[in-house]
Amino acid sequence: MKKFFSMSLGALALAAVLSSCSITTPVCATSNAIGSKVGEASGNGYLRWLVLGVDCSIRTAARNGGISKVSTVDFKTADILGIIQTYTTIVTGE
């Protein structure tokens, strides 16, 4: 029984270390036609509050995709154990 408990605890610890969560949320949509271009701007944060020099703006994402007419904007957040967060703004348009 003791061996089973320690193996279960080890498996649970491994699952916690390898777990992550990712959520994509729509932010806005315009009346412009859905375009074929996609632009992204992203950056990392640490411990949910330390975010330095990150530019995830809609303007930067549109510039990265060569987009002048924005159709949709989505925001994606990925979190790994509350230690590393990745923030991404995704813009589509022409």
N, CA, C and O atoms as a GROMACS GRO file, in nm:
protein
  376
    1MET      N    1   0.082  -0.120   0.000
    1MET     CA    2   0.000   0.000   0.000
    1MET      C    3   0.087   0.125   0.000
    1MET      O    4   0.055   0.224  -0.067
    2LYS      N    5   0.196   0.122   0.075
    2LYS     CA    6   0.285   0.236   0.082
    2LYS      C    7   0.349   0.264  -0.053
    2LYS      O    8   0.366   0.380  -0.092
    3LYS      N    9   0.385   0.157  -0.125
    3LYS     CA   10   0.446   0.172  -0.258
    3LYS      C   11   0.344   0.232  -0.356
    3LYS      O   12   0.378   0.318  -0.437
    4PHE      N   13   0.220   0.187  -0.349
    4PHE     CA   14   0.115   0.240  -0.436
    4PHE      C   15   0.095   0.389  -0.410
    4PHE      O   16   0.081   0.468  -0.503
    5PHE      N   17   0.093   0.428  -0.282
    5PHE     CA   18   0.075   0.568  -0.245
    5PHE      C   19   0.189   0.655  -0.300
    5PHE      O   20   0.164   0.763  -0.354
    6SER      N   21   0.312   0.609  -0.286
    6SER     CA   22   0.425   0.689  -0.335
    6SER      C   23   0.426   0.696  -0.487
    6SER      O   24   0.462   0.800  -0.543
    7MET      N   25   0.385   0.588  -0.557
    7MET     CA   26   0.377   0.592  -0.704
    7MET      C   27   0.267   0.688  -0.748
    7MET      O   28   0.284   0.763  -0.844
    8SER      N   29   0.154   0.686  -0.677
    8SER     CA   30   0.044   0.777  -0.711
    8SER      C   31   0.084   0.922  -0.690
    8SER      O   32   0.052   1.009  -0.770
    9LEU      N   33   0.154   0.947  -0.581
    9LEU     CA   34   0.200   1.082  -0.553
    9LEU      C   35   0.301   1.128  -0.658
    9LEU      O   36   0.299   1.245  -0.699
   10GLY      N   37   0.388   1.038  -0.702
   10GLY     CA   38   0.484   1.070  -0.808
   10GLY      C   39   0.414   1.100  -0.940
   10GLY      O   40   0.452   1.194  -1.010
   11ALA      N   41   0.312   1.022  -0.975
   11ALA     CA   42   0.237   1.045  -1.099
   11ALA      C   43   0.163   1.178  -1.093
   11ALA      O   44   0.155   1.249  -1.193
   12LEU      N   45   0.108   1.210  -0.976
   12LEU     CA   46   0.037   1.337  -0.960
   12LEU      C   47   0.134   1.455  -0.972
   12LEU      O   48   0.100   1.556  -1.033
   13ALA      N   49   0.252   1.442  -0.914
   13ALA     CA   50   0.352   1.548  -0.925
   13ALA      C   51   0.397   1.567  -1.069
   13ALA      O   52   0.413   1.680  -1.115
   14LEU      N   53   0.417   1.458  -1.142
   14LEU     CA   54   0.456   1.467  -1.283
   14LEU      C   55   0.346   1.533  -1.365
   14LEU      O   56   0.375   1.617  -1.451
   15ALA      N   57   0.221   1.498  -1.340
   15ALA     CA   58   0.109   1.560  -1.413
   15ALA      C   59   0.102   1.709  -1.384
   15ALA      O   60   0.074   1.788  -1.474
   16ALA      N   61   0.128   1.750  -1.260
   16ALA     CA   62   0.125   1.892  -1.226
   16ALA      C   63   0.237   1.968  -1.295
   16ALA      O   64   0.217   2.081  -1.339
   17VAL      N   65   0.353   1.907  -1.304
   17VAL     CA   66   0.467   1.974  -1.369
   17VAL      C   67   0.443   1.990  -1.518
   17VAL      O   68   0.482   2.091  -1.576
   18LEU      N   69   0.380   1.892  -1.580
   18LEU     CA   70   0.360   1.897  -1.725
   18LEU      C   71   0.230   1.964  -1.767
   18LEU      O   72   0.202   1.972  -1.887
   19SER      N   73   0.150   2.011  -1.673
   19SER     CA   74   0.021   2.069  -1.709
   19SER      C   75   0.032   2.214  -1.752
   19SER      O   76   0.123   2.286  -1.710
   20SER      N   77  -0.060   2.254  -1.836
   20SER     CA   78  -0.069   2.393  -1.878
   20SER      C   79  -0.212   2.419  -1.922
   20SER      O   80  -0.291   2.326  -1.940
   21CYS      N   81  -0.244   2.545  -1.940
   21CYS     CA   82  -0.378   2.585  -1.979
   21CYS      C   83  -0.368   2.695  -2.083
   21CYS      O   84  -0.283   2.784  -2.072
   22SER      N   85  -0.452   2.689  -2.185
   22SER     CA   86  -0.451   2.790  -2.288
   22SER      C   87  -0.595   2.830  -2.319
   22SER      O   88  -0.682   2.745  -2.338
   23ILE      N   89  -0.621   2.960  -2.323
   23ILE     CA   90  -0.755   3.012  -2.350
   23ILE      C   91  -0.745   3.119  -2.459
   23ILE      O   92  -0.662   3.209  -2.450
   24THR      N   93  -0.830   3.109  -2.560
   24THR     CA   94  -0.839   3.210  -2.665
   24THR      C   95  -0.975   3.276  -2.655
   24THR      O   96  -1.078   3.209  -2.655
   25THR      N   97  -0.975   3.409  -2.647
   25THR     CA   98  -1.097   3.486  -2.628
   25THR      C   99  -1.113   3.587  -2.742
   25THR      O  100  -1.018   3.659  -2.772
   26PRO      N  101  -1.231   3.594  -2.804
   26PRO     CA  102  -1.253   3.699  -2.904
   26PRO      C  103  -1.263   3.835  -2.835
   26PRO      O  104  -1.326   3.848  -2.730
   27VAL      N  105  -1.200   3.936  -2.894
   27VAL     CA  106  -1.201   4.069  -2.836
   27VAL      C  107  -1.296   4.159  -2.912
   27VAL      O  108  -1.381   4.226  -2.852
   28CYS      N  109  -1.282   4.162  -3.045
   28CYS     CA  110  -1.373   4.246  -3.124
   28CYS      C  111  -1.375   4.200  -3.269
   28CYS      O  112  -1.289   4.124  -3.314
   29ALA      N  113  -1.475   4.246  -3.341
   29ALA     CA  114  -1.488   4.221  -3.484
   29ALA      C  115  -1.539   4.348  -3.548
   29ALA      O  116  -1.615   4.424  -3.488
   30THR      N  117  -1.496   4.372  -3.671
   30THR     CA  118  -1.541   4.490  -3.744
   30THR      C  119  -1.628   4.447  -3.861
   30THR      O  120  -1.649   4.327  -3.883
   31SER      N  121  -1.677   4.543  -3.935
   31SER     CA  122  -1.759   4.512  -4.052
   31SER      C  123  -1.673   4.483  -4.175
   31SER      O  124  -1.727   4.453  -4.282
   32ASN      N  125  -1.541   4.490  -4.162
   32ASN     CA  126  -1.453   4.457  -4.273
   32ASN      C  127  -1.460   4.308  -4.304
   32ASN      O  128  -1.484   4.226  -4.215
   33ALA      N  129  -1.441   4.274  -4.430
   33ALA     CA  130  -1.443   4.133  -4.471
   33ALA      C  131  -1.327   4.058  -4.405
   33ALA      O  132  -1.219   4.113  -4.383
   34ILE      N  133  -1.352   3.931  -4.375
   34ILE     CA  134  -1.246   3.847  -4.318
   34ILE      C  135  -1.138   3.832  -4.422
   34ILE      O  136  -1.163   3.787  -4.534
   35GLY      N  137  -1.018   3.869  -4.386
   35GLY     CA  138  -0.907   3.865  -4.480
   35GLY      C  139  -0.825   3.738  -4.467
   35GLY      O  140  -0.850   3.654  -4.381
   36SER      N  141  -0.727   3.726  -4.554
   36SER     CA  142  -0.642   3.608  -4.556
   36SER      C  143  -0.516   3.627  -4.472
   36SER      O  144  -0.441   3.532  -4.450
   37LYS      N  145  -0.492   3.748  -4.425
   37LYS     CA  146  -0.370   3.776  -4.349
   37LYS      C  147  -0.395   3.760  -4.199
   37LYS      O  148  -0.503   3.791  -4.149
   38VAL      N  149  -0.293   3.711  -4.130
   38VAL     CA  150  -0.299   3.695  -3.985
   38VAL      C  151  -0.171   3.753  -3.926
   38VAL      O  152  -0.061   3.723  -3.972
   39GLY      N  153  -0.186   3.835  -3.824
   39GLY     CA  154  -0.071   3.892  -3.755
   39GLY      C  155  -0.079   3.862  -3.607
   39GLY      O  156  -0.187   3.860  -3.549
   40GLU      N  157   0.036   3.839  -3.546
   40GLU     CA  158   0.041   3.809  -3.403
   40GLU      C  159   0.145   3.895  -3.334
   40GLU      O  160   0.248   3.929  -3.391
   41ALA      N  161   0.116   3.929  -3.210
   41ALA     CA  162   0.213   3.996  -3.122
   41ALA      C  163   0.204   3.926  -2.989
   41ALA      O  164   0.095   3.909  -2.934
   42SER      N  165   0.319   3.883  -2.935
   42SER     CA  166   0.314   3.808  -2.810
   42SER      C  167   0.431   3.842  -2.720
   42SER      O  168   0.530   3.902  -2.762
   43GLY      N  169   0.418   3.801  -2.596
   43GLY     CA  170   0.522   3.820  -2.497
   43GLY      C  171   0.498   3.732  -2.377
   43GLY      O  172   0.389   3.676  -2.361
   44ASN      N  173   0.598   3.720  -2.292
   44ASN     CA  174   0.590   3.633  -2.175
   44ASN      C  175   0.584   3.713  -2.046
   44ASN      O  176   0.640   3.822  -2.036
   45GLY      N  177   0.515   3.656  -1.949
   45GLY     CA  178   0.512   3.707  -1.814
   45GLY      C  179   0.553   3.596  -1.720
   45GLY      O  180   0.545   3.478  -1.754
   46TYR      N  181   0.596   3.634  -1.602
   46TYR     CA  182   0.644   3.536  -1.505
   46TYR      C  183   0.577   3.559  -1.371
   46TYR      O  184   0.565   3.673  -1.326
   47LEU      N  185   0.534   3.453  -1.308
   47LEU     CA  186   0.470   3.455  -1.176
   47LEU      C  187   0.345   3.544  -1.173
   47LEU      O  188   0.312   3.599  -1.068
   48ARG      N  189   0.277   3.557  -1.285
   48ARG     CA  190   0.151   3.628  -1.303
   48ARG      C  191   0.156   3.778  -1.277
   48ARG      O  192   0.052   3.844  -1.281
   49TRP      N  193   0.271   3.835  -1.250
   49TRP     CA  194   0.276   3.980  -1.230
   49TRP      C  195   0.400   4.045  -1.286
   49TRP      O  196   0.404   4.167  -1.296
   50LEU      N  197   0.501   3.970  -1.321
   50LEU     CA  198   0.624   4.026  -1.373
   50LEU      C  199   0.623   4.020  -1.526
   50LEU      O  200   0.658   3.917  -1.585
   51VAL      N  201   0.584   4.130  -1.588
   51VAL     CA  202   0.576   4.140  -1.735
   51VAL      C  203   0.653   4.265  -1.775
   51VAL      O  204   0.610   4.377  -1.747
   52LEU      N  205   0.766   4.246  -1.840
   52LEU     CA  206   0.853   4.358  -1.874
   52LEU      C  207   0.876   4.366  -2.024
   52LEU      O  208   0.909   4.265  -2.087
   53GLY      N  209   0.860   4.484  -2.082
   53GLY     CA  210   0.892   4.506  -2.223
   53GLY      C  211   0.809   4.427  -2.321
   53GLY      O  212   0.859   4.392  -2.428
   54VAL      N  213   0.685   4.398  -2.288
   54VAL     CA  214   0.599   4.319  -2.375
   54VAL      C  215   0.504   4.412  -2.450
   54VAL      O  216   0.439   4.497  -2.389
   55ASP      N  217   0.496   4.396  -2.582
   55ASP     CA  218   0.403   4.475  -2.664
   55ASP      C  219   0.310   4.379  -2.735
   55ASP      O  220   0.344   4.324  -2.840
   56CYS      N  221   0.193   4.358  -2.679
   56CYS     CA  222   0.091   4.270  -2.738
   56CYS      C  223  -0.025   4.351  -2.792
   56CYS      O  224  -0.140   4.307  -2.787
   57SER      N  225   0.004   4.469  -2.844
   57SER     CA  226  -0.103   4.558  -2.890
   57SER      C  227  -0.160   4.513  -3.024
   57SER      O  228  -0.096   4.438  -3.098
   58ILE      N  229  -0.279   4.560  -3.052
   58ILE     CA  230  -0.344   4.530  -3.180
   58ILE      C  231  -0.264   4.593  -3.293
   58ILE      O  232  -0.249   4.533  -3.399
   59ARG      N  233  -0.213   4.711  -3.270
   59ARG     CA  234  -0.134   4.780  -3.372
   59ARG      C  235  -0.009   4.698  -3.410
   59ARG      O  236   0.021   4.683  -3.529
   60THR      N  237   0.061   4.645  -3.312
   60THR     CA  238   0.181   4.565  -3.339
   60THR      C  239   0.146   4.435  -3.410
   60THR      O  240   0.216   4.394  -3.503
   61ALA      N  241   0.038   4.370  -3.368
   61ALA     CA  242  -0.004   4.246  -3.434
   61ALA      C  243  -0.043   4.273  -3.580
   61ALA      O  244  -0.008   4.195  -3.669
   62ALA      N  245  -0.115   4.382  -3.606
   62ALA     CA  246  -0.153   4.417  -3.742
   62ALA      C  247  -0.029   4.449  -3.826
   62ALA      O  248  -0.021   4.408  -3.942
   63ARG      N  249   0.065   4.521  -3.770
   63ARG     CA  250   0.189   4.554  -3.840
   63ARG      C  251   0.268   4.426  -3.873
   63ARG      O  252   0.323   4.413  -3.982
   64ASN      N  253   0.274   4.332  -3.778
   64ASN     CA  254   0.347   4.207  -3.800
   64ASN      C  255   0.284   4.123  -3.911
   64ASN      O  256   0.355   4.048  -3.978
   65GLY      N  257   0.153   4.135  -3.932
   65GLY     CA  258   0.086   4.060  -4.037
   65GLY      C  259   0.066   4.139  -4.165
   65GLY      O  260   0.009   4.086  -4.261
   66GLY      N  261   0.112   4.264  -4.170
   66GLY     CA  262   0.093   4.347  -4.289
   66GLY      C  263  -0.053   4.380  -4.312
   66GLY      O  264  -0.097   4.386  -4.426
   67ILE      N  265  -0.127   4.402  -4.206
   67ILE     CA  266  -0.271   4.426  -4.213
   67ILE      C  267  -0.301   4.575  -4.198
   67ILE      O  268  -0.254   4.640  -4.104
   68SER      N  269  -0.380   4.629  -4.292
   68SER     CA  270  -0.421   4.768  -4.283
   68SER      C  271  -0.569   4.782  -4.247
   68SER      O  272  -0.611   4.884  -4.192
   69LYS      N  273  -0.650   4.679  -4.278
   69LYS     CA  274  -0.792   4.677  -4.243
   69LYS      C  275  -0.818   4.557  -4.152
   69LYS      O  276  -0.818   4.443  -4.197
   70VAL      N  277  -0.839   4.584  -4.025
   70VAL     CA  278  -0.858   4.478  -3.925
   70VAL      C  279  -1.000   4.423  -3.933
   70VAL      O  280  -1.097   4.499  -3.938
   71SER      N  281  -1.012   4.290  -3.933
   71SER     CA  282  -1.143   4.223  -3.933
   71SER      C  283  -1.178   4.171  -3.794
   71SER      O  284  -1.284   4.204  -3.740
   72THR      N  285  -1.090   4.091  -3.736
   72THR     CA  286  -1.116   4.036  -3.603
   72THR      C  287  -0.991   4.047  -3.516
   72THR      O  288  -0.878   4.053  -3.566
   73VAL      N  289  -1.014   4.048  -3.386
   73VAL     CA  290  -0.905   4.050  -3.289
   73VAL      C  291  -0.936   3.944  -3.182
   73VAL      O  292  -1.045   3.943  -3.126
   74ASP      N  293  -0.840   3.857  -3.156
   74ASP     CA  294  -0.851   3.756  -3.052
   74ASP      C  295  -0.734   3.773  -2.956
   74ASP      O  296  -0.628   3.823  -2.994
   75PHE      N  297  -0.754   3.730  -2.831
   75PHE     CA  298  -0.648   3.737  -2.731
   75PHE      C  299  -0.631   3.597  -2.672
   75PHE      O  300  -0.728   3.537  -2.627
   76LYS      N  301  -0.509   3.546  -2.673
   76LYS     CA  302  -0.480   3.412  -2.624
   76LYS      C  303  -0.386   3.421  -2.504
   76LYS      O  304  -0.285   3.492  -2.507
   77THR      N  305  -0.420   3.349  -2.400
   77THR     CA  306  -0.338   3.341  -2.280
   77THR      C  307  -0.304   3.196  -2.252
   77THR      O  308  -0.393   3.112  -2.248
   78ALA      N  309  -0.177   3.167  -2.234
   78ALA     CA  310  -0.132   3.033  -2.198
   78ALA      C  311  -0.058   3.042  -2.065
   78ALA      O  312   0.020   3.135  -2.044
   79ASP      N  313  -0.083   2.947  -1.978
   79ASP     CA  314  -0.025   2.950  -1.844
   79ASP      C  315   0.033   2.813  -1.811
   79ASP      O  316  -0.032   2.710  -1.830
   80ILE      N  317   0.156   2.812  -1.763
   80ILE     CA  318   0.220   2.688  -1.722
   80ILE      C  319   0.246   2.698  -1.572
   80ILE      O  320   0.340   2.765  -1.528
   81LEU      N  321   0.163   2.630  -1.494
   81LEU     CA  322   0.175   2.620  -1.348
   81LEU      C  323   0.182   2.754  -1.277
   81LEU      O  324   0.234   2.761  -1.165
   82GLY      N  325   0.133   2.860  -1.336
   82GLY     CA  326   0.139   2.990  -1.273
   82GLY      C  327   0.278   3.052  -1.272
   82GLY      O  328   0.299   3.156  -1.210
   83ILE      N  329   0.371   2.988  -1.339
   83ILE     CA  330   0.509   3.037  -1.341
   83ILE      C  331   0.536   3.118  -1.467
   83ILE      O  332   0.589   3.228  -1.460
   84ILE      N  333   0.500   3.062  -1.582
   84ILE     CA  334   0.523   3.129  -1.710
   84ILE      C  335   0.389   3.149  -1.780
   84ILE      O  336   0.312   3.054  -1.797
   85GLN      N  337   0.361   3.274  -1.820
   85GLN     CA  338   0.241   3.304  -1.896
   85GLN      C  339   0.282   3.362  -2.030
   85GLN      O  340   0.377   3.440  -2.039
   86THR      N  341   0.211   3.322  -2.134
   86THR     CA  342   0.233   3.377  -2.267
   86THR      C  343   0.105   3.448  -2.310
   86THR      O  344  -0.003   3.389  -2.309
   87TYR      N  345   0.119   3.574  -2.347
   87TYR     CA  346   0.007   3.656  -2.392
   87TYR      C  347   0.023   3.683  -2.541
   87TYR      O  348   0.129   3.728  -2.584
   88THR      N  349  -0.081   3.655  -2.621
   88THR     CA  350  -0.074   3.672  -2.765
   88THR      C  351  -0.199   3.743  -2.816
   88THR      O  352  -0.311   3.703  -2.783
   89THR      N  353  -0.181   3.847  -2.897
   89THR     CA  354  -0.290   3.914  -2.966
   89THR      C  355  -0.287   3.868  -3.110
   89THR      O  356  -0.183   3.876  -3.176
   90ILE      N  357  -0.401   3.818  -3.161
   90ILE     CA  358  -0.411   3.765  -3.296
   90ILE      C  359  -0.509   3.852  -3.375
   90ILE      O  360  -0.624   3.869  -3.334
   91VAL      N  361  -0.461   3.906  -3.487
   91VAL     CA  362  -0.541   3.997  -3.570
   91VAL      C  363  -0.554   3.936  -3.709
   91VAL      O  364  -0.455   3.889  -3.765
   92THR      N  365  -0.677   3.938  -3.766
   92THR     CA  366  -0.697   3.896  -3.904
   92THR      C  367  -0.751   4.014  -3.984
   92THR      O  368  -0.811   4.106  -3.928
   93GLY      N  369  -0.728   4.012  -4.114
   93GLY     CA  370  -0.776   4.119  -4.200
   93GLY      C  371  -0.701   4.125  -4.330
   93GLY      O  372  -0.635   4.028  -4.370
   94GLU      N  373  -0.711   4.238  -4.396
   94GLU     CA  374  -0.643   4.263  -4.524
   94GLU      C  375  -0.549   4.381  -4.512
   94GLU      O  376  -0.483   4.417  -4.609
   0.00000   0.00000   0.00000
